[in-house]
Coordinates of C-alpha atoms in Angstrom, one line a residue:
Chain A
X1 CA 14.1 -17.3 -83.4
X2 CA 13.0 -15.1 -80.6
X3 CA 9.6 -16.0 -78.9
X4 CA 7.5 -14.4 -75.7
X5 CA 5.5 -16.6 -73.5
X6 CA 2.8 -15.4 -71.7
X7 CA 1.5 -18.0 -69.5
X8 CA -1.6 -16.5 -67.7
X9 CA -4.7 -16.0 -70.3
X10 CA -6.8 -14.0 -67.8
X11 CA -6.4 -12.5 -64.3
X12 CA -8.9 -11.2 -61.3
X13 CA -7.9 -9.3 -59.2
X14 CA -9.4 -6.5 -56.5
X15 CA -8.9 -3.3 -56.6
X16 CA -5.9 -2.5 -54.6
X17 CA -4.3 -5.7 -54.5
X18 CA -0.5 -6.1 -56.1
X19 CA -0.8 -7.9 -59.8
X20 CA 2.4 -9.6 -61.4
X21 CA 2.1 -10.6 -64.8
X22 CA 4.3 -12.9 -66.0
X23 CA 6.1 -13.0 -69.2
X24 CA 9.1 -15.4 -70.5
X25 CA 11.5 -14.7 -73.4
X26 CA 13.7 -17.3 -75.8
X27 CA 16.6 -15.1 -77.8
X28 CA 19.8 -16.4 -78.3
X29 CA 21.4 -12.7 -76.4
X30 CA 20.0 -10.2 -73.9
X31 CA 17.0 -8.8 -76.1
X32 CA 15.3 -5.9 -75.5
X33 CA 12.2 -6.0 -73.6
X34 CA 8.6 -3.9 -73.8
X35 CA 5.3 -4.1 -72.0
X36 CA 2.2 -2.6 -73.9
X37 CA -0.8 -2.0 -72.6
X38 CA -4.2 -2.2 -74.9
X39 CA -7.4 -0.9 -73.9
X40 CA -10.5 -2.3 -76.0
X41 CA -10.6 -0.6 -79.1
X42 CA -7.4 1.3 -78.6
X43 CA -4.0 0.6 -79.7
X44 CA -0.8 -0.7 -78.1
X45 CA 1.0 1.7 -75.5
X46 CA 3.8 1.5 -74.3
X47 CA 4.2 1.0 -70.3
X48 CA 8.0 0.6 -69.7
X49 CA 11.2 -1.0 -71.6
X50 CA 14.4 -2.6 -71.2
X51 CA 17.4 -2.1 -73.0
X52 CA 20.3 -2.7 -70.6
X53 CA 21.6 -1.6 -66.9
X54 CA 19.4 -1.5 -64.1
X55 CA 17.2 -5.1 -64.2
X56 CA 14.4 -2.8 -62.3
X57 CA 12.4 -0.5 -64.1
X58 CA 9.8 2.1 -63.4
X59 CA 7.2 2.7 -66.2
X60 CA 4.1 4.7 -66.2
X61 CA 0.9 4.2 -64.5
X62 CA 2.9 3.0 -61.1
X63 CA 4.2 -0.1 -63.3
X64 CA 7.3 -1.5 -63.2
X65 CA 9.2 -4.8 -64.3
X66 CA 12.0 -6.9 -63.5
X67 CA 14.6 -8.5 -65.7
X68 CA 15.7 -12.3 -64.6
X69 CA 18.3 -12.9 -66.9
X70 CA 18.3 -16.6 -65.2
X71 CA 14.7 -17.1 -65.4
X72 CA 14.6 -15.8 -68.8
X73 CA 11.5 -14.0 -67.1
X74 CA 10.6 -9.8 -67.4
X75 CA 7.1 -9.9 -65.5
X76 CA 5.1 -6.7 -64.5
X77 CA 4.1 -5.8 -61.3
X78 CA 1.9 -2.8 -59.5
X79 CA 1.5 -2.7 -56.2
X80 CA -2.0 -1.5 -55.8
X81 CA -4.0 -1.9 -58.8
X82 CA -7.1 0.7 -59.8
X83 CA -9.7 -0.1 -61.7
X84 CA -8.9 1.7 -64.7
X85 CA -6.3 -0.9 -65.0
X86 CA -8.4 -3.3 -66.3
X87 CA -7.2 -3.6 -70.3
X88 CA -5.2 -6.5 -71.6
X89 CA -1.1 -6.6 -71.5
X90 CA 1.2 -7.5 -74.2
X91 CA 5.2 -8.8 -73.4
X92 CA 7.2 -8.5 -76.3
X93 CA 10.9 -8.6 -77.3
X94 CA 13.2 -8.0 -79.8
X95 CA 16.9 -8.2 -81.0
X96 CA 17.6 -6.9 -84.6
X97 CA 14.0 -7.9 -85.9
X98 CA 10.6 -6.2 -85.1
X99 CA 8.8 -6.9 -82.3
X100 CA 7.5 -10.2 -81.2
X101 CA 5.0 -10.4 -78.8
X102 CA 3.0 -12.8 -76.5
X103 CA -0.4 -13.9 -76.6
X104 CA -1.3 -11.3 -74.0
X105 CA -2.9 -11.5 -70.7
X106 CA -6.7 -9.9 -70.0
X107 CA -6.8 -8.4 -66.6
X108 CA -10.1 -8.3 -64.7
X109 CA -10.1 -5.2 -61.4
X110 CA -13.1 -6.5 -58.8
X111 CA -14.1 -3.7 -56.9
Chain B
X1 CA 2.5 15.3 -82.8
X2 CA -0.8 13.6 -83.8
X3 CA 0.5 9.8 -83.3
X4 CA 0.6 6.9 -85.8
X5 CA -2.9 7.8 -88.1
X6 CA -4.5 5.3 -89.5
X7 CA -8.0 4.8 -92.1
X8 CA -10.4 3.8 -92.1
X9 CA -11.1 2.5 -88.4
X10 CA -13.9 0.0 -89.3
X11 CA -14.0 -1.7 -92.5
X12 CA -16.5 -3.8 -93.5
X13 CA -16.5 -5.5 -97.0
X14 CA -17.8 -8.4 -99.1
X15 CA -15.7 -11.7 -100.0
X16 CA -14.0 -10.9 -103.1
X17 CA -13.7 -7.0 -102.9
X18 CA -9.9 -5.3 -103.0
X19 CA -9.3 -3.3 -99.0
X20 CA -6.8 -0.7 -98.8
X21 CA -5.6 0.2 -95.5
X22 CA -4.0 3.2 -94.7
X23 CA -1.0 4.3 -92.6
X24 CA 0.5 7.9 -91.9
X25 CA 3.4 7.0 -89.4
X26 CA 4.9 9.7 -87.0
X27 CA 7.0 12.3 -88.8
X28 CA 10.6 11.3 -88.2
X29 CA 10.3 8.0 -87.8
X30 CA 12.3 6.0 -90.4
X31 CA 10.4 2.6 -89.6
X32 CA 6.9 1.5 -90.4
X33 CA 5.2 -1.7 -89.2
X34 CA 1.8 -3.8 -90.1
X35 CA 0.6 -6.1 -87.6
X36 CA -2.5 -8.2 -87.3
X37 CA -4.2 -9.2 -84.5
X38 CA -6.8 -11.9 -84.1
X39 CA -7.7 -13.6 -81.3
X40 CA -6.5 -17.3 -82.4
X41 CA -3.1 -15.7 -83.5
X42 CA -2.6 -12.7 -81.9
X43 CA -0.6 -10.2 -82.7
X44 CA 1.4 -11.1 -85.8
X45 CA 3.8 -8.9 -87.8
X46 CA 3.0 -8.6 -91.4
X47 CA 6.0 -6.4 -92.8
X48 CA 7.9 -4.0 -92.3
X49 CA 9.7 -0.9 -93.8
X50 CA 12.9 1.0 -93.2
X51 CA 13.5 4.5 -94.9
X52 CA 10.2 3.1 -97.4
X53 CA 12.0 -0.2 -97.9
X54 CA 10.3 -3.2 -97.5
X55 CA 12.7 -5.5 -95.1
X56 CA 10.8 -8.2 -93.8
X57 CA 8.0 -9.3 -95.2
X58 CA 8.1 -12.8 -94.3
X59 CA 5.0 -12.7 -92.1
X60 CA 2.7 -11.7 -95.2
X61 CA -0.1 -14.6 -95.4
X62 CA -0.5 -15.2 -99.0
X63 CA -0.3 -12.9 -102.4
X64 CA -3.3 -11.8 -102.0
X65 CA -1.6 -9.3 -99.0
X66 CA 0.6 -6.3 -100.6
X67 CA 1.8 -3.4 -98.7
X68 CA 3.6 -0.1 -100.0
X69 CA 5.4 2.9 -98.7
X70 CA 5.9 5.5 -101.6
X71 CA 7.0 7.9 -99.1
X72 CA 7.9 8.5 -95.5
X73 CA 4.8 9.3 -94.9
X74 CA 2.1 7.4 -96.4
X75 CA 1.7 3.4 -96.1
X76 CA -0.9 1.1 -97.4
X77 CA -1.9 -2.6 -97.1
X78 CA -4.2 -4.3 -99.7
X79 CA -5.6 -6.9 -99.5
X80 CA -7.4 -8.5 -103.3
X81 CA -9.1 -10.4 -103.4
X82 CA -10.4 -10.4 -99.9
X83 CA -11.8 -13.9 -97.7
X84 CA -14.0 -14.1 -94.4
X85 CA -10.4 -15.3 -92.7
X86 CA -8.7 -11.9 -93.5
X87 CA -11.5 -10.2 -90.4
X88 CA -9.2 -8.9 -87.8
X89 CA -7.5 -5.8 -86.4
X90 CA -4.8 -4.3 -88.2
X91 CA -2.3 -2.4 -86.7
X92 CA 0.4 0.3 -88.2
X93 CA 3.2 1.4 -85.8
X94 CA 6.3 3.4 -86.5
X95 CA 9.6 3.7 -84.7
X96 CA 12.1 6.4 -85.0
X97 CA 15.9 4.4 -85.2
X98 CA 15.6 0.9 -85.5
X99 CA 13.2 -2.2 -85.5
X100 CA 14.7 -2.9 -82.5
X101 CA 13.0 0.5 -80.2
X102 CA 9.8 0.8 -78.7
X103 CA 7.3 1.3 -81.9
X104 CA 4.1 3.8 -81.4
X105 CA 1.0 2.2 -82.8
X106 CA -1.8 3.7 -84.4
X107 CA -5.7 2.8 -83.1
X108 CA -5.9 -0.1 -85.8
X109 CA -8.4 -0.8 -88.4
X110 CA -11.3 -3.4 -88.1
X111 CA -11.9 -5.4 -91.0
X112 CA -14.9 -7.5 -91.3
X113 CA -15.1 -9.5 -94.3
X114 CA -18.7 -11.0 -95.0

């Protein structure tokens, strides 16, 4: 059964500092790989995916995530975070079923 | 396109009383999900549909849950009879080839069962 791990609950962090948020997968093959983004009240968005080839990718807002095939690991990183960033951030994966997701981590932007 | 539409957005309802959720997915899109989020469970998926058949629907709580896709564009969950523990955000999302793309999800409804 494929599962998402998201070990960080909440997370401060000032305005214009890098953020990583991490995220850790269990599938028995390479799944594929999302981060969503949920504003309060809104739905999921989509930032970025990962299907196959290049580990890196670019999503929107400046986002971008790294594969770890090793680590089992695809955590999000921004280099200089804004303050409209502040929403909470959902890792999920899949294979051949729907999308699983983790328990989501809240991120806090201190001016 | 308008997105994944969903109604009502707030639902609020007495213990006992049938809910009907509502889903129009994106035109196109041959899947349909329902998730529900809480904040003890978090995002769970309910069932979904492929081409308006009902694949997996192993994440349905109980009986008292029933969803339906009569066509490819129009989805409802019900829920009869209703209980407090059924309060949460429900989601619909769609995807266009395969459970296995990114899905678009619609701005959920909020049920709050008294």
């Amino acid at each position: 059964a494929q599962s998402v791990t998201q070990p960080d609950i909440h997370i401060t962090v000032s305005e214009g500092a890098s953020l990583e948020l991490r995220c850790n997968y269990s599938y028995g093959a390479t799944p594929y790989l999302f981060w969503y983004v949920q504003s309060p009240g809104q739905g999921l968005q989509l930032l970025l995916k990962y299907f196959s080839g290049d580990t890196l990718v670019q999503g929107i807002k400046g986002f971008e995530a790294e594969f770890k095939r090793s680590q089992s690991s695809f955590n999000l990183r921004k280099p200089s975070v804004h303050w409209s960033d502040a929403a909470e951030y959902f890792c999920a994966c899949t294979g051949r079923r729907a999308l699983t997701f983790g328990s989501g981590t809240r991120l806090q932007v201190q001016p | 396109d308008a997105g994944v539409i969903q109604s009502p957005r707030h639902e609020v309802t007495e213990m006992g009383q049938e809910v009907t959720l509502r889903c129009k997915p994106i035109s196109g899109h041959d899947y349909l999900f329902w998730y529900r989020q809480t904040m003890m469970r978090g995002l769970e998926l309910l069932i979904y549909f492929n081409n308006n058949v009902p694949i997996d629907d192993s994440g349905m709580p109980e009986d008292r849950f029933s969803a339906k896709m009569p066509n490819a564009s129009f989805s409802t969950l019900k829920i009869q009879p209703s209980e407090p523990r059924d309060s949460a955000v429900y989601f619909c999302a769609s995807s266009l080839t395969g459970a296995s793309t990114e899905a678009f999800f619609g701005q959920g409804t909020r049920l709050t069962v008294v």
